[in-house]
Rosetta silent file (secondary structure, phi, psi, omega in degrees, C-alpha in Angstrom):
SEQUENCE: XXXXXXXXXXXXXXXXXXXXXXXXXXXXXXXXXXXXXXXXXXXXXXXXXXXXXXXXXXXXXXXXXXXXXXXXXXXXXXXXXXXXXXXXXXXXXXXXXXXXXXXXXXXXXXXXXXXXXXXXXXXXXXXXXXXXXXXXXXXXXXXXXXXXXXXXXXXXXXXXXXXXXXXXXXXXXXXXXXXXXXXXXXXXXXXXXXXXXXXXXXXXXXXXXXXXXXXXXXXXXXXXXXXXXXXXXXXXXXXXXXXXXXXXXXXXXXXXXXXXXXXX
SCORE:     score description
SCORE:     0.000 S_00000001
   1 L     0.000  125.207 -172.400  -62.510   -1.598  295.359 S_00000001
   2 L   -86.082  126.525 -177.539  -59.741    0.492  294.543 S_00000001
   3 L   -66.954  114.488 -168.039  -60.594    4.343  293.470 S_00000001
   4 L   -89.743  173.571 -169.458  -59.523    5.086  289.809 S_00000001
   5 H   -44.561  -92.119  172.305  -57.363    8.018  288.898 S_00000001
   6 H   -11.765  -46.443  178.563  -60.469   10.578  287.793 S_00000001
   7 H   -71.632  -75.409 -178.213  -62.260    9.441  291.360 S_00000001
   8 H   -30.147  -75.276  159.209  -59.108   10.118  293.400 S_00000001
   9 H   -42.602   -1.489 -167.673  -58.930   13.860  291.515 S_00000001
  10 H  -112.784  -52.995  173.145  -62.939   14.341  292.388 S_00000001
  11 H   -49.369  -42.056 -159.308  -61.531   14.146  296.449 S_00000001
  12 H   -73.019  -28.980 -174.225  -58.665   16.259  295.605 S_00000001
  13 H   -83.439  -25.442 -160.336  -60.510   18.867  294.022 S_00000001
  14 H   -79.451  -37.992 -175.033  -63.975   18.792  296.610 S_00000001
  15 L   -64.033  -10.715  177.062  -60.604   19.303  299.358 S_00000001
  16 L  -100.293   47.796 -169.434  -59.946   22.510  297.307 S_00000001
  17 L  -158.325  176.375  174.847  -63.501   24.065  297.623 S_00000001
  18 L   -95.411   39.776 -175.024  -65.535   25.038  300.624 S_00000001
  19 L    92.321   23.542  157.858  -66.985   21.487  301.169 S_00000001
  20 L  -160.930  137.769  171.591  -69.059   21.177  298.298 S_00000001
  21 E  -120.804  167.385 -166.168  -68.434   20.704  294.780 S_00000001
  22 L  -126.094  152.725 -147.055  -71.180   20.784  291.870 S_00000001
  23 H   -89.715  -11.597  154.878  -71.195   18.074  289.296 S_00000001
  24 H   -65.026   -1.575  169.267  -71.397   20.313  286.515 S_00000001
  25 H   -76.902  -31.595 -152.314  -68.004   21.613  287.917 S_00000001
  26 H   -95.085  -36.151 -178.779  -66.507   18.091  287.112 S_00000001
  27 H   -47.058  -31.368 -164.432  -68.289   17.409  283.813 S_00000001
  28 H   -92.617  -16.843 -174.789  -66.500   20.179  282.462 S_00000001
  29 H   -85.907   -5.716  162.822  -63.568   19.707  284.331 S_00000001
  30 H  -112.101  -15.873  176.888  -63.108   16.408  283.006 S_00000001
  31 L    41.837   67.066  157.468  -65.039   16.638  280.238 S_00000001
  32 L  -114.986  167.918 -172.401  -67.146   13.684  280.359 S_00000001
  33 L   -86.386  174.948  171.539  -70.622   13.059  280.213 S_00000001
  34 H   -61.802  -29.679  177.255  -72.970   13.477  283.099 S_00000001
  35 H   -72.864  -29.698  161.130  -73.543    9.940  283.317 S_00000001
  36 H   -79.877  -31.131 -174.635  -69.999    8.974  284.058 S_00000001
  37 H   -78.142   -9.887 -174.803  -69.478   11.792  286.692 S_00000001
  38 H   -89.865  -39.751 -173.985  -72.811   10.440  288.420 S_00000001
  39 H   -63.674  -68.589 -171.135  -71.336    6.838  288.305 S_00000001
  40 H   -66.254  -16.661  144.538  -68.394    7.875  290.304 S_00000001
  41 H   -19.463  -57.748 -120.090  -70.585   10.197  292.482 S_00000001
  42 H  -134.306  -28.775  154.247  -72.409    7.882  293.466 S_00000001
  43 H   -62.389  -44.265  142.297  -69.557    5.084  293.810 S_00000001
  44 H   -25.061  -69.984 -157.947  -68.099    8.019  296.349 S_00000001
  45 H   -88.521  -28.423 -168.762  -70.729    8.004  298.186 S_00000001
  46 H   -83.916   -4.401 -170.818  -71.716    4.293  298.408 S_00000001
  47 L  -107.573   17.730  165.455  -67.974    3.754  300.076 S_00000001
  48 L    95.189   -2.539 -149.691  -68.553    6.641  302.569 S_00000001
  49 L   -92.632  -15.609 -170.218  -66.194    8.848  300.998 S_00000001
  50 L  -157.569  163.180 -169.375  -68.424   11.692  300.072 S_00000001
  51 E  -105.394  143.702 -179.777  -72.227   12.846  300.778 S_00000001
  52 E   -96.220  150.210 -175.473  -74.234   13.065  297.642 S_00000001
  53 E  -142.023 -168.499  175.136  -76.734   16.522  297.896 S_00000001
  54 L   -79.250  142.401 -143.349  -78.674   18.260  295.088 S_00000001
  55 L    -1.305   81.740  147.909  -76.474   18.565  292.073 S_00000001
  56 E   149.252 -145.009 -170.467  -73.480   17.724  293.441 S_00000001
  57 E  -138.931  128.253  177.717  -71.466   16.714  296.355 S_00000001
  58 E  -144.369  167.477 -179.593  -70.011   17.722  299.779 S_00000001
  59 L   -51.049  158.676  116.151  -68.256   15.652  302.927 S_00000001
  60 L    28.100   81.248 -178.036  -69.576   13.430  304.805 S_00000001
  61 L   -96.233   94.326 -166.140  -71.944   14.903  307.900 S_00000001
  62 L  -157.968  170.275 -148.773  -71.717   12.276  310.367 S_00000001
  63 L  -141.622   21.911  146.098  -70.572   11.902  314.138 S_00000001
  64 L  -152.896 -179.779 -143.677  -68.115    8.880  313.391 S_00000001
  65 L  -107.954  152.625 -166.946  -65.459    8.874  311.689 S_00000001
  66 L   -58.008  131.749  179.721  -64.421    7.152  307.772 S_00000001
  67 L   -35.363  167.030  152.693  -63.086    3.583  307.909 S_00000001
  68 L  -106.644   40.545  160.735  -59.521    4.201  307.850 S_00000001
  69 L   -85.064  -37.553  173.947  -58.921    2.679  304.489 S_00000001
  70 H   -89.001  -30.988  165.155  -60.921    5.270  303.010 S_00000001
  71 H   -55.071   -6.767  159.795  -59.537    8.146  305.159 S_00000001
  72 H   -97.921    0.267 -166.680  -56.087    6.919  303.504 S_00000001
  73 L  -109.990    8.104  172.461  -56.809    7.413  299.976 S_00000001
  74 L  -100.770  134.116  157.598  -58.792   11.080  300.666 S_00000001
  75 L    64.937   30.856  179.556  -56.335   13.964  299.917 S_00000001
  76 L   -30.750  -80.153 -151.379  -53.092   11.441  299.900 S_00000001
  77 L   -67.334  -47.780  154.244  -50.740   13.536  298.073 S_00000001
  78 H   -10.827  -78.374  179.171  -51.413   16.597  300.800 S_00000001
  79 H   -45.447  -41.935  145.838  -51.019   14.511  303.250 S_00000001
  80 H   -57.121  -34.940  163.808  -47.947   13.543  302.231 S_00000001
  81 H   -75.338  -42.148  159.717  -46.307   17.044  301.551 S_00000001
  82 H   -36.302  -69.442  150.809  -47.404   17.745  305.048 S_00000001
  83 H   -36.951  -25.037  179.874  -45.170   14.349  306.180 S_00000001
  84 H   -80.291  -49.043 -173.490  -42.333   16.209  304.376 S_00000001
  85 H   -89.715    5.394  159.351  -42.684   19.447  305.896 S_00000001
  86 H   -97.937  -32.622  159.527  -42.556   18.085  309.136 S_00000001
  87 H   -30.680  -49.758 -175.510  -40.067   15.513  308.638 S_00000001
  88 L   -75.332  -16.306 -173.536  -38.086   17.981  307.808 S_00000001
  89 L   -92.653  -37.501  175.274  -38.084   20.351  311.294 S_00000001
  90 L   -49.765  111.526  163.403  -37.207   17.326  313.341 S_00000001
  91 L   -89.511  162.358  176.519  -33.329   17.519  314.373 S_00000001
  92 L   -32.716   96.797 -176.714  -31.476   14.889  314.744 S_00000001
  93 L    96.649   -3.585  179.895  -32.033   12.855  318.573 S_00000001
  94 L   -56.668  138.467  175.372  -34.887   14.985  318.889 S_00000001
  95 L   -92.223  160.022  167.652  -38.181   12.844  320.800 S_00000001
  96 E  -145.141  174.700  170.346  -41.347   12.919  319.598 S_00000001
  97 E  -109.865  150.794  172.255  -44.933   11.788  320.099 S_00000001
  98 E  -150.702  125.914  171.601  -46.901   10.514  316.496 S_00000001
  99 L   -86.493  176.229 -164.669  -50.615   10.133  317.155 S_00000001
 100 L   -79.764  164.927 -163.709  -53.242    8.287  315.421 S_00000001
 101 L   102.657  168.035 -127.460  -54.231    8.668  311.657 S_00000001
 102 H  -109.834  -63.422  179.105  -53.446    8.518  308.155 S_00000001
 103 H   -19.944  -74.456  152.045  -51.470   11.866  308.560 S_00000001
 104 H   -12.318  -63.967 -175.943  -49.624   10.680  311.269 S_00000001
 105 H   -62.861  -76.447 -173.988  -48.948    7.264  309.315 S_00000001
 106 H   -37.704  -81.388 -148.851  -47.266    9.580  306.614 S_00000001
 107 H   -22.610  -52.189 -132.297  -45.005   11.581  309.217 S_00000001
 108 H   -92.543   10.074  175.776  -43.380    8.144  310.076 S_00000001
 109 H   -87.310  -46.234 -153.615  -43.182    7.242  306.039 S_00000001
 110 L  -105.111    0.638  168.962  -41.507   10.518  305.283 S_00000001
 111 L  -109.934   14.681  171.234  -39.084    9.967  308.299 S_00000001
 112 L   -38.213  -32.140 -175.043  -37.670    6.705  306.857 S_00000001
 113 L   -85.575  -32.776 -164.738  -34.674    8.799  306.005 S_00000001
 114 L   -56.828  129.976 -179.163  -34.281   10.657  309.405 S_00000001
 115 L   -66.885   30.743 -169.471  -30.586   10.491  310.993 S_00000001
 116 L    96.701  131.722 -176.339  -32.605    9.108  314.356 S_00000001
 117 L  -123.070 -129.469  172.821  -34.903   10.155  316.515 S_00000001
 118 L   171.231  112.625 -179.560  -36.850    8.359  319.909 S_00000001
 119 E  -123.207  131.405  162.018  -40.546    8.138  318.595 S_00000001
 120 E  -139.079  134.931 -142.234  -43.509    7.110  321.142 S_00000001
 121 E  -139.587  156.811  161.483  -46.167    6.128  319.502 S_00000001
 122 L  -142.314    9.317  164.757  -49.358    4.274  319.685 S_00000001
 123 L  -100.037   85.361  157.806  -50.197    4.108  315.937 S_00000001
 124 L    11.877  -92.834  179.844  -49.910    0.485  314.839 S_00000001
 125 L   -14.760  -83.972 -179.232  -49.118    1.516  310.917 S_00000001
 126 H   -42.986  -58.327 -176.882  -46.256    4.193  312.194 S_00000001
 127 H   -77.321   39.129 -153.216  -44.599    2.246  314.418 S_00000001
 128 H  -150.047  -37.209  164.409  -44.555   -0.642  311.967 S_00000001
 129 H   -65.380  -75.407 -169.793  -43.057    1.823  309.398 S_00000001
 130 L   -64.445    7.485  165.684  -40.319    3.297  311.559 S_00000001
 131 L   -66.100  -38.124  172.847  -38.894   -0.484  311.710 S_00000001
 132 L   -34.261  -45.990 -146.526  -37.409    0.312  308.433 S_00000001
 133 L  -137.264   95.430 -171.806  -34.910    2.908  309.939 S_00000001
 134 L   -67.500   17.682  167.338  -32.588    1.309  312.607 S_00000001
 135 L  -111.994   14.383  166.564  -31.523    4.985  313.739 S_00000001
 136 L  -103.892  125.170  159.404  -35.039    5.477  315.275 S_00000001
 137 L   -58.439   75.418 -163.912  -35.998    4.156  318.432 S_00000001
 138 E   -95.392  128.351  172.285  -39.933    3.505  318.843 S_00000001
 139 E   -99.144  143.821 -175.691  -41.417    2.900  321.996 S_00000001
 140 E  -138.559   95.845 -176.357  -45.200    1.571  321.559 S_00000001
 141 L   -40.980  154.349  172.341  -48.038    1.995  324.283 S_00000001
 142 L   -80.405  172.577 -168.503  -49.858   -0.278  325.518 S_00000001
 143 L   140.253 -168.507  175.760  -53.724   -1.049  325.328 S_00000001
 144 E   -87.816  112.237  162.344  -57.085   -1.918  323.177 S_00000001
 145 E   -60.342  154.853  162.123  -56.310   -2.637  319.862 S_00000001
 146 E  -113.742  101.210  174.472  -58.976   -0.901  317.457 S_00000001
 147 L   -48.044  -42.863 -164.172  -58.716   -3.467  314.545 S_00000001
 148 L   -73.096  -40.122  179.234  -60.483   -0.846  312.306 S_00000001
 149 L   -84.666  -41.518 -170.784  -58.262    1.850  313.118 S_00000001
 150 L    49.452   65.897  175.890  -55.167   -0.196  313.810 S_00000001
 151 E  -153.673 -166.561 -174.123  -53.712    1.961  316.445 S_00000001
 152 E  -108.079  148.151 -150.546  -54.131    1.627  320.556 S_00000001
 153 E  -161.491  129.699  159.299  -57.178    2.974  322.745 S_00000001
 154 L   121.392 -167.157 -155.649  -57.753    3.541  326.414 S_00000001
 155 H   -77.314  -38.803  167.576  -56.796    4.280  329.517 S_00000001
 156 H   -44.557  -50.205 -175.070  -53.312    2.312  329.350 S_00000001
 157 H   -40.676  -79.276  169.123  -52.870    4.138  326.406 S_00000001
 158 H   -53.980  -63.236 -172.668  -53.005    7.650  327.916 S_00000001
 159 H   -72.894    8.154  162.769  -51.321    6.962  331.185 S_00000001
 160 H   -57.535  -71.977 -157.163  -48.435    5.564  328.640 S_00000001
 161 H   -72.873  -18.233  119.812  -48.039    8.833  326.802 S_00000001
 162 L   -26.123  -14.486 -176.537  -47.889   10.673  330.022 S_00000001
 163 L   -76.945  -32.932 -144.454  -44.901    9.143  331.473 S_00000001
 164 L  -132.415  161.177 -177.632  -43.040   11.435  329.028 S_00000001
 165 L  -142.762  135.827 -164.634  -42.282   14.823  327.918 S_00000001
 166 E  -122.864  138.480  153.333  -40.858   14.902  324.294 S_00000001
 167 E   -39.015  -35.627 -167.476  -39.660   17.509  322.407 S_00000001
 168 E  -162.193  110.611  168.217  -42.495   17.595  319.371 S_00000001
 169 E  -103.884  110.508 -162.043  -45.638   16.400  319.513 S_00000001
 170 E  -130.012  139.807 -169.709  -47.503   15.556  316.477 S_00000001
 171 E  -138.147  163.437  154.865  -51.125   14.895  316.088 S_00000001
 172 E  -148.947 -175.469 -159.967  -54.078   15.418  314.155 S_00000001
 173 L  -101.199 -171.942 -176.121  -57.667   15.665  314.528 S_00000001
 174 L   -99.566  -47.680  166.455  -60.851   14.608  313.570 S_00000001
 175 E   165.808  163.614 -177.456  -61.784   18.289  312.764 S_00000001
 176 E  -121.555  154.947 -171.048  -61.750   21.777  313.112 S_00000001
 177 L   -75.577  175.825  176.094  -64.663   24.126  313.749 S_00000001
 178 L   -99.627  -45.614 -140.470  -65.224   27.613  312.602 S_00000001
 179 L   -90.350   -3.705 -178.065  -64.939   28.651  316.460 S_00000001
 180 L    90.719   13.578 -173.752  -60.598   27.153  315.773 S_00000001
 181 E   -97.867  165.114  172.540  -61.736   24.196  317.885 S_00000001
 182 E   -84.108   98.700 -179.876  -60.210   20.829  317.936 S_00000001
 183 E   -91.072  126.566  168.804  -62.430   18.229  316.906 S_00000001
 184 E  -142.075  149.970 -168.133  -62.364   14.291  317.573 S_00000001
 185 L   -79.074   -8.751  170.364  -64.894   11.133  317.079 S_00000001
 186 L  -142.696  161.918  172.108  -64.174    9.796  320.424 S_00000001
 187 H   -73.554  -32.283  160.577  -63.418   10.947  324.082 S_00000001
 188 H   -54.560  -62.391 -176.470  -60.355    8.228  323.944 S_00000001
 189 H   -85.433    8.004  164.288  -59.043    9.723  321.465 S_00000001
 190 H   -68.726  -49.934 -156.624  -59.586   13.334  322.467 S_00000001
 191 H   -65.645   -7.989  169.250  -58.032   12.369  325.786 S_00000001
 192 H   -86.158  -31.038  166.945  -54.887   11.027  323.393 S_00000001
 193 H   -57.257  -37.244  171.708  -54.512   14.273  321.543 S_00000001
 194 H   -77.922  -27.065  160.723  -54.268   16.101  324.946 S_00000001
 195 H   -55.114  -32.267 -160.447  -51.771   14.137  326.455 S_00000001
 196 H   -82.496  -19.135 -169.462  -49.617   14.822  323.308 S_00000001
 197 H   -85.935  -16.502 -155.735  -50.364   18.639  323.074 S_00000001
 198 H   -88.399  -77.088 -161.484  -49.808   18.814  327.331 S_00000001
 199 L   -62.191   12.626  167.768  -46.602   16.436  327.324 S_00000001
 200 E  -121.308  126.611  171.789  -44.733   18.150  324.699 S_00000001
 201 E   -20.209  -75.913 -165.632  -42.590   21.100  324.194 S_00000001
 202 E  -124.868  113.642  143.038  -43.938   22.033  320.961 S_00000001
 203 E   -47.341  154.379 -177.548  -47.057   20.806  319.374 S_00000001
 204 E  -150.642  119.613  152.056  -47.552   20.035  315.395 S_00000001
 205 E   -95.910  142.446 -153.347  -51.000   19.720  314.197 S_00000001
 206 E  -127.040  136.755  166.665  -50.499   17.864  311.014 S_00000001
 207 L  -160.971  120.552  145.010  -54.140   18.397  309.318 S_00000001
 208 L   -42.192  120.775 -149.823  -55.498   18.354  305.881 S_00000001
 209 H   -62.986  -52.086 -161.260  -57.898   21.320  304.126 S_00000001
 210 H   -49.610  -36.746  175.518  -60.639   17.918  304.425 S_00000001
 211 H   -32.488  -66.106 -156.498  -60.820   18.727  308.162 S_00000001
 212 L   -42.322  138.456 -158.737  -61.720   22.124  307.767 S_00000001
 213 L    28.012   17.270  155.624  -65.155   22.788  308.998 S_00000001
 214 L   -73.496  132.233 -150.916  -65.726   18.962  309.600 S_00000001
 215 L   -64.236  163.753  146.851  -68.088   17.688  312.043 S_00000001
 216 L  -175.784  138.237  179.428  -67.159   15.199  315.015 S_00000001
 217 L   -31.676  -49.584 -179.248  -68.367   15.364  318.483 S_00000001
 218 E  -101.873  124.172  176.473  -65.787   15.792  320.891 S_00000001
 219 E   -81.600   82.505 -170.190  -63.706   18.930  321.878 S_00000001
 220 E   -49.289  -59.296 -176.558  -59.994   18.257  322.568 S_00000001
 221 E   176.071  177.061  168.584  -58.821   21.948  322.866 S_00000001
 222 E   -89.303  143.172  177.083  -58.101   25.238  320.385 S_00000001
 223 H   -25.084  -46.601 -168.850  -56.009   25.763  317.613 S_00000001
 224 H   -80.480   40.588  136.287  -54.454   28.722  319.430 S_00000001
 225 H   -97.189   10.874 -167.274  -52.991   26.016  322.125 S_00000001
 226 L   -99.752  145.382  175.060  -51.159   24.279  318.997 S_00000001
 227 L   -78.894  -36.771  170.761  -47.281   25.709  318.345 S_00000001
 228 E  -128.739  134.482  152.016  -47.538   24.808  314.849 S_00000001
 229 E  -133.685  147.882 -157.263  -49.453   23.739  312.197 S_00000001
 230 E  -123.833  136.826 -171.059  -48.790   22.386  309.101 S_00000001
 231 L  -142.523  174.191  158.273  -51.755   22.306  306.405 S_00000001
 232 L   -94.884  -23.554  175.480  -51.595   22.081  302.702 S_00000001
 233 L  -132.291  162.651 -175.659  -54.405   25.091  302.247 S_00000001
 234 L  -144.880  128.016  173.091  -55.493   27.877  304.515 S_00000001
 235 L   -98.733 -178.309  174.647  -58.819   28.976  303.236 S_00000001
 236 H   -95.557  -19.448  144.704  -59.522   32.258  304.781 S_00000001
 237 H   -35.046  -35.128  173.969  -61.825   31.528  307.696 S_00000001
 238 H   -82.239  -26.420 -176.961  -59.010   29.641  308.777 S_00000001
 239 H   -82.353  -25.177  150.155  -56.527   32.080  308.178 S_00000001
 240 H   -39.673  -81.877  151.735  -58.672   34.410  310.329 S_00000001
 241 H     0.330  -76.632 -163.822  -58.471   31.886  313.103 S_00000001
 242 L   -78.717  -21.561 -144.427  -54.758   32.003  313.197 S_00000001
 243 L   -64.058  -63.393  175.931  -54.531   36.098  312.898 S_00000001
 244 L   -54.394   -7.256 -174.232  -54.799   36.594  317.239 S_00000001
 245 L  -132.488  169.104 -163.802  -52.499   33.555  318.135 S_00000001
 246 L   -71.615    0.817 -140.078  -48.842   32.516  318.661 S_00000001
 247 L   -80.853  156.482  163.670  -49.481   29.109  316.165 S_00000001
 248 E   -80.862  157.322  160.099  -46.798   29.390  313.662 S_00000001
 249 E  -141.977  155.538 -162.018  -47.905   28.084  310.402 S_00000001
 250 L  -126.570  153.992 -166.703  -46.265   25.907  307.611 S_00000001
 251 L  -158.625  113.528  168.806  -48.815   25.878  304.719 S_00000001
 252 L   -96.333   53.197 -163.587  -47.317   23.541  302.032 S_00000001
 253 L  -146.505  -18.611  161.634  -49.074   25.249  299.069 S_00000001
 254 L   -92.722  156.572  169.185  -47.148   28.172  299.831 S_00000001
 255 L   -59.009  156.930 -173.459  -43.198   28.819  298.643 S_00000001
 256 L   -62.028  -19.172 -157.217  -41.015   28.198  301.519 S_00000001
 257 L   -80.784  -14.128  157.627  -40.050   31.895  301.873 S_00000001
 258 L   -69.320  -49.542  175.979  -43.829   32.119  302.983 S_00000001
 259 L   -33.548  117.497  167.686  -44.157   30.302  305.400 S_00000001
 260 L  -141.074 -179.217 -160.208  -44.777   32.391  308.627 S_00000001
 261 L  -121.125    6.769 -171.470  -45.659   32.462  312.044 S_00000001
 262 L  -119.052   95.630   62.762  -47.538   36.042  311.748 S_00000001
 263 L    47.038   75.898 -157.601  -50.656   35.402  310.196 S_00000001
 264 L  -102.361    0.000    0.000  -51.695   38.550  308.551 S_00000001
């Protein structure tokens, strides 16, 4: 089942709030009756995409992670200006690492264009994408397919993405913490994010305001070991976070002339 326009805008907006929205925010913001904002509530919720609470709605509290069919249709168009603003930093012969994830999956959409790179990758989608654009090279670890995920898992996997040390390593998470920590749904794939932030010059955490304060078990590392990160919102808990550390930040919700690496 495909998400209609009005559903799609009830994610975009719950990604602009602090993880709960109330459904009298949408009747009025849509101006419909309560019984249609309850039908898609409650069609939200039966595909996993959102937790239903008293009047209203907030993510997901759960210790695995969203199919990733539905994890491509929350907060798309972010996600995509994020793919842009990174797209955009790569020069030209530069290598990179592109990690698992929808984000990710954008990066290598929005580099389609790119005068060439050398991309190593273990996310199925992305390298399946960069076929498109004979000036990239992609090399693609070996390993356990995750049909569900459609990217590579395991030990092969990791001692792949280790052989090499790349210029830009971009990844993203599962979630981040109030404490700035780096959250992921499995210890495989913790142990993939840390090869890429170890093995690279510069990290790029590519993450969506849906992260923010989202649970998942395992603890990769901290924000302040990331070089950059590119978000679409910085609420101010987050912004807090960043004040004490070196991460630069790209915020695509701010003009470019914002963008800074001093966190005030």
């Amino acid at each position: 089942m495909n998400l209609s326009t009005r559903q799609q805008q009830i994610l975009a907006m719950l990604a602009q709030t602090d993880g709960r929205l109330d459904s009298s925010e949408l009747t009025e913001a849509f101006q419909v009756s309560v019984q249609t904002i309850r039908k898609d509530l409650n069609e939200l919720s039966n595909r996993g995409l959102v937790q239903r609470v008293h009047g209203g709605i907030t993510w997901p509290r759960q210790n695995r992670n969203l199919s990733f069919s539905n994890r491509q249709v929350i907060n798309l168009e972010a996600k995509r200006a994020i793919a842009q603003a990174v797209a955009k930093r790569l020069p030209e012969g530069a290598s990179i690492f592109l990690g698992i994830g929808t984000t990710p999956q954008q990066v290598a959409q929005a580099l389609l264009d790119h005068p060439g790179l050398q991309v190593i990758t273990n996310n199925l989608n992305a390298a399946i994408t960069l076929c498109h654009n004979p000036r990239i090279e992609t090399l693609v670890a070996g390993g356990r397919i995750r049909p569900a995920d459609q990217d590579l898992m395991g030990e092969d996997t990791t001692r792949f993405l280790r052989r090499f040390q790349v210029n830009y390593g971009i990844f993203g998470i599962g979630g981040l913490s109030a404490r700035g920590e780096l959250m992921d749904f499995s210890p495989e794939e913790s142990h993939l994010s840390r090869a890429i932030i170890d093995c690279a010059d510069q990290s790029i955490l590519v993450a969506d305001s849906s992260k923010y304060l989202r649970n998942a078990p395992v603890r990769t590392g901290l924000l302040e070991e990331v070089n950059i990160f590119v978000t679409d919102r910085l609420p101010p808990e987050v912004h807090a976070l960043l004040a004490h550390t070196e991460t630069e930040l790209v915020c695509t919700s701010m003009p470019t002339e914002e963008h800074t690496d001093e966190p005030t």
